[in-house]
Coordinates of C-alpha atoms and ligand atoms in Angstrom, one line a residue:
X1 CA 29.0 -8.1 9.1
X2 CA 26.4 -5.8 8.2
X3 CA 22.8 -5.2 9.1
X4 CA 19.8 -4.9 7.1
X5 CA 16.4 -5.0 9.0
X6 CA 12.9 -4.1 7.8
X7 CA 10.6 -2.7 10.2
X8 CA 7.2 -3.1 9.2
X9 CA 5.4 -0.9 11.9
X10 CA 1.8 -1.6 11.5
X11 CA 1.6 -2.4 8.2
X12 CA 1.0 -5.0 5.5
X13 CA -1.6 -8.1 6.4
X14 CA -1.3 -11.6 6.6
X15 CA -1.4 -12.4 2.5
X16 CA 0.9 -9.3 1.6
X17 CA 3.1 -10.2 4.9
X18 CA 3.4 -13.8 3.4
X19 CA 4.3 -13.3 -0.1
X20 CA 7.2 -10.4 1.3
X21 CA 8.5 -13.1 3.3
X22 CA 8.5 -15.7 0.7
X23 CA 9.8 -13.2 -1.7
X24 CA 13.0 -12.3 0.3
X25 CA 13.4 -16.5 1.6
X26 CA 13.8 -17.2 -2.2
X27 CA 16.2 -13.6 -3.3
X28 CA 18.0 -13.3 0.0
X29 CA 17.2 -15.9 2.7
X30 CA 20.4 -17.9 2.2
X31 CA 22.7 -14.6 2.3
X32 CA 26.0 -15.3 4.5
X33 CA 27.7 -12.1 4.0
X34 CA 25.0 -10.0 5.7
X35 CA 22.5 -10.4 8.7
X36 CA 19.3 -9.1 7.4
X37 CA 15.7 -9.3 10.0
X38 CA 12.4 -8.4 9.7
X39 CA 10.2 -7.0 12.5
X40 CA 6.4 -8.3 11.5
X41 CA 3.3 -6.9 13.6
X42 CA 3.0 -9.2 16.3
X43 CA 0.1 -11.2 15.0
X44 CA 2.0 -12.4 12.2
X45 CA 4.9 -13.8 13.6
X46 CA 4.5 -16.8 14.7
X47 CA 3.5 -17.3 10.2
X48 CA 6.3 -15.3 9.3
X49 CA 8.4 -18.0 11.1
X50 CA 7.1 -20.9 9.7
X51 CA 8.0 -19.3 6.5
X52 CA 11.3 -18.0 7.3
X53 CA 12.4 -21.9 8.5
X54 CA 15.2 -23.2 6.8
X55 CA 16.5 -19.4 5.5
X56 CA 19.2 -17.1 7.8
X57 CA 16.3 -14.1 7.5
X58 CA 16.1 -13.4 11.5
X59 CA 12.9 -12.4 13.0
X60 CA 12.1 -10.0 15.5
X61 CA 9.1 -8.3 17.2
X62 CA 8.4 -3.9 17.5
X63 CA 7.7 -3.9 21.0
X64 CA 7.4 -6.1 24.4
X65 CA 6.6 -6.1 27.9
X66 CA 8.6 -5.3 30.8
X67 CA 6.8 -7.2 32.8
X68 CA 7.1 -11.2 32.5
X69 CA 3.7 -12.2 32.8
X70 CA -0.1 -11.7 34.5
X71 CA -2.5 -9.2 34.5
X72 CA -1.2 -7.2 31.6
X73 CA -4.3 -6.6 29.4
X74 CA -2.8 -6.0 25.4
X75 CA 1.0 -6.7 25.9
X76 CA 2.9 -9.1 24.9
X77 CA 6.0 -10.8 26.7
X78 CA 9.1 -10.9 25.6
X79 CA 8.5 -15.1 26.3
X80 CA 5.9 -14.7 24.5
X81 CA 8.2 -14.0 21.5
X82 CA 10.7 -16.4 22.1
X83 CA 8.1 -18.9 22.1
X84 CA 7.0 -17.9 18.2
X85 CA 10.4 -18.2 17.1
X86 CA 11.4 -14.5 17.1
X87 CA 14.7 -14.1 18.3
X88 CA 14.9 -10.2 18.7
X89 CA 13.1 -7.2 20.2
X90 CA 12.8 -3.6 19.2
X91 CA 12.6 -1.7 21.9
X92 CA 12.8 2.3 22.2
X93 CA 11.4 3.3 18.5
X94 CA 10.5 6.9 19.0
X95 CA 7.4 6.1 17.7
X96 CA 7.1 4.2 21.4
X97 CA 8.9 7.2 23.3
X98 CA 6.9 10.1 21.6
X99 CA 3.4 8.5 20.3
X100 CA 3.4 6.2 23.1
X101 CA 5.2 8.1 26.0
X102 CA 7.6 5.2 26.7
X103 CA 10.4 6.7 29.4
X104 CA 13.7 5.8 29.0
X105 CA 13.3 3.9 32.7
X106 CA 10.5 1.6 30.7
X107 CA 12.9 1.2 28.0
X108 CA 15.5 0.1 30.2
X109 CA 13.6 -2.2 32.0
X110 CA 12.0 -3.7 28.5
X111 CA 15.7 -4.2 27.7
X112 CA 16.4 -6.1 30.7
X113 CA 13.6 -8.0 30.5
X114 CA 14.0 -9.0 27.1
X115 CA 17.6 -10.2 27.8
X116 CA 17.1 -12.4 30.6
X117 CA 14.2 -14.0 28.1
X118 CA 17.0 -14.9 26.0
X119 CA 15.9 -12.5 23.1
X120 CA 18.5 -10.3 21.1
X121 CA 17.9 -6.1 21.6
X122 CA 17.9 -3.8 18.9
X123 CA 17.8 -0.1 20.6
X124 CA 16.8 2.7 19.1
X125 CA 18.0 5.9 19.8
X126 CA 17.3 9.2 18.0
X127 CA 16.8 13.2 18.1
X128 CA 13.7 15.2 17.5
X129 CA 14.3 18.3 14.6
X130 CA 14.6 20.7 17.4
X131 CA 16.8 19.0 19.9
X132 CA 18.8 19.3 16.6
X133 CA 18.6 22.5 16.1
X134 CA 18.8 23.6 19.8
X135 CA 22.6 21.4 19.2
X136 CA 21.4 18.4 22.0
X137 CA 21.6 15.6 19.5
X138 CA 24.6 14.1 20.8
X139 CA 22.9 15.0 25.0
X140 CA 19.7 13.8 23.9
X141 CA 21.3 10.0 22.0
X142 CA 23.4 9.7 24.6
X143 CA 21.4 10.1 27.6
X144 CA 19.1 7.7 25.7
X145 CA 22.0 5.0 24.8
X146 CA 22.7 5.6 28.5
X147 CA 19.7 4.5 30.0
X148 CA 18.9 2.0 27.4
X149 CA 21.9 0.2 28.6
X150 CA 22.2 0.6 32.4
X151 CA 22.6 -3.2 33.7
X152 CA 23.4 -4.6 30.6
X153 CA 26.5 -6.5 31.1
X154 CA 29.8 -7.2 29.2
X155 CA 29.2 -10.5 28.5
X156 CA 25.6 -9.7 26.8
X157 CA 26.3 -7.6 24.7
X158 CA 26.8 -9.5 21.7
X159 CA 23.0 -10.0 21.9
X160 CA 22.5 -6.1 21.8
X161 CA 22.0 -3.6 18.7
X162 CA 21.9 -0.2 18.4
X163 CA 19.6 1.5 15.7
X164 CA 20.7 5.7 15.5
X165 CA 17.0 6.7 14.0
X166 CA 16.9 10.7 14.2
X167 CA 12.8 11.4 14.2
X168 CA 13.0 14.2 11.8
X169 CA 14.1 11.5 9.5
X170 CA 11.6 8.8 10.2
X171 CA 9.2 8.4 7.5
X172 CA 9.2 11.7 6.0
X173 CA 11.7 11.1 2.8
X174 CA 14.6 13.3 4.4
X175 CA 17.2 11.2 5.4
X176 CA 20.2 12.4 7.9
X177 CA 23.5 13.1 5.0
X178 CA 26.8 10.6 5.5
X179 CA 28.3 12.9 7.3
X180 CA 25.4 13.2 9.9
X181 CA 24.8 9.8 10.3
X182 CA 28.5 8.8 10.7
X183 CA 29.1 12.1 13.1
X184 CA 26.4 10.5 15.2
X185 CA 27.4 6.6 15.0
X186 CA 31.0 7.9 16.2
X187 CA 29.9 9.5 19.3
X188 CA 27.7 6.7 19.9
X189 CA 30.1 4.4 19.5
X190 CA 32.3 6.8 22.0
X191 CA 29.7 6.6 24.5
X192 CA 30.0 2.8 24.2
X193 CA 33.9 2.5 24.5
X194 CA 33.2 4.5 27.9
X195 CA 30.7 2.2 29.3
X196 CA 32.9 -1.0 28.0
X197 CA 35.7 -1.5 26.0
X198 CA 36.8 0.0 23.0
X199 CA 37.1 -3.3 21.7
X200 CA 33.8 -4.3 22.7
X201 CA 32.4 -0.9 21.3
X202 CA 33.6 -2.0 18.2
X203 CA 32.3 -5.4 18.3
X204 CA 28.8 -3.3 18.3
X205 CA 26.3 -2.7 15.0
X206 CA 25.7 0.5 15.2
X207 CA 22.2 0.8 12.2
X208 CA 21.2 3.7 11.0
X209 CA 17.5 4.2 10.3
X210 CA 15.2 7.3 8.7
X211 CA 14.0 7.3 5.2
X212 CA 16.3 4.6 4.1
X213 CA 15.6 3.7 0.4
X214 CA 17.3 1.7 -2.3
X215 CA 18.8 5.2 -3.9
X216 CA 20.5 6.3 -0.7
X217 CA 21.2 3.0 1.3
X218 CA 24.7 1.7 -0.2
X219 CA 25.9 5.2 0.4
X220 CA 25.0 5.2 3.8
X221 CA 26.1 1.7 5.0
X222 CA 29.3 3.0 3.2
X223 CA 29.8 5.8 5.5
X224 CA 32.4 5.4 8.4
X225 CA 30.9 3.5 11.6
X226 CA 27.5 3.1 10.4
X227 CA 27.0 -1.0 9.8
X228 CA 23.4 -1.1 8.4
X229 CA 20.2 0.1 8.4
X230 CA 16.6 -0.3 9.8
X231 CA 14.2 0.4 7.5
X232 CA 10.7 1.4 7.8
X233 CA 8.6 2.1 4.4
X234 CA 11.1 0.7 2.2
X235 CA 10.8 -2.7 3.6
X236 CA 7.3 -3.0 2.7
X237 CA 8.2 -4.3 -0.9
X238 CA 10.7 -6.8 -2.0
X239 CA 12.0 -5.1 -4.7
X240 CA 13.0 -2.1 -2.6
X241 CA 14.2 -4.0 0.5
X242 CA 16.1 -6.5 -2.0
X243 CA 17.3 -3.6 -3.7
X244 CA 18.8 -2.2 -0.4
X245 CA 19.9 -5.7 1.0
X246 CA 22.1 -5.6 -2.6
X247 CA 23.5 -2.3 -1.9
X248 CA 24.9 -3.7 1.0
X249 CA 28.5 -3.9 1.8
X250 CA 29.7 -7.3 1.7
X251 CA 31.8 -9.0 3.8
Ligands
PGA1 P1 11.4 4.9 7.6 O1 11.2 4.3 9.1 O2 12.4 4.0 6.9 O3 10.0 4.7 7.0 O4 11.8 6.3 7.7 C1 12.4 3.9 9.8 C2 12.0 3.4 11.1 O5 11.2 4.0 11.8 O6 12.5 2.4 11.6

């Protein structure tokens, strides 16, 4: 089944936040045929989830600690999560690695702790323009993917996600072709069938994510190995995340 998730970063506030949510409960919150999430700033989860009750529309937080509790001044656990209802975690958005400096040890210890909380992982993975151009995208994702998962067993990981989010695409209206995207979701899913099965590599939603907009999103999710998208600036209005949710391949 596909994926459609909307990462809001840190935008929106609580009345815009609300009447999104409600918006996409009433268009697309009973949807069967695809998953779709939303990833709120962490103060407005724990509404967002009293307004999601009731509709399939998961919920998810951008970010979480590694440790699992104390003298952490201005994180947030991943129990902490659980607790408002959000039943995933982003963790590894290159905004986090390159704004933040988050190491792909932290990430993999963020993903650990966020599994044994019981929450679900979507981990992003992604090249800069000049790893690109210096031909290291597939060293660079995979190194990443890699670390991201070191420790995660077999059994968990139906509660894993991968999101392939090149940076030169993020947020700057160029988004990777078909063929890039689906070049890059193959060898990820490559590097997947080597660390498990290829059954199991399979079984794994591979998202692709970067300037994802109604115009280009059917195409994309279309394109060989790539099951659905995270989406940044286009999630920030229903009509445009509706309008990519109904470009979605259905089951
Ligand atoms: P964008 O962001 O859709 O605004 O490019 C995607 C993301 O960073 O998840």
């Amino acid at each position: 089944m596909h994926f459609v998730a909307g990462n809001w970063k840190m935008n929106l506030d609580r009345k815009s936040a609300l009447a999104l949510v409600s918006a996409l409960r009433e268009r697309a919150g009973q949807r069967t045929d695809l998953e779709i999430a939303v990833f709120p700033p962490f103060v407005y989860l724990d509404e967002v989830a009293r307004s999601l009750a009731g509709s399939r529309i998961q919920l998810g937080g951008q970010n979480c600690c590694d440790e699992e509790k104390g003298a952490f001044t201005g994180e947030v656990s991943a129990a902490m999560l659980r607790d408002v209802g959000a039943g995933w975690v982003l963790l590894g958005h290159s905004e986090r690695r390159h704004l933040y400096g988050e190491s792909d040890a932290l990430i993999q210890a963020k993903v650990q702790r966020a599994l044994s909380s019981g929450l679900r992982v979507m981990l992003c993975v992604g090249e800069t323009l000049g790893e690109r151009e210096a031909k290291r995208t597939e060293a660079v994702i995979g190194a990443q993917l890699k670390a991201g998962l070191q420790g995660v067993k077999a059994a968990d990981l139906d509660r894993m996600a991968v999101a392939y989010e090149p940076v030169w695409a993020i947020g700057t209206g160029v988004n990777a072709t078909t063929a890039q995207a689906s070049e890059a979701h193959a060898y990820l899913r490559g590097v997947l069938s080597g660390l498990y099965t290829p059954a199991q590599a399979r079984g794994m939603r591979i998202l692709y994510g970067g300037s994802v907009k109604a115009a280009n999103a059917a195409e994309l999710m279309r394109a060989p190995d790539v099951d659905g998208c995270l989406v940044g600036g286009a999630s920030l209005e229903a009509s445009s995340f509706l309008g990519i949710i109904d470009g979605a391949p259905r089951l």
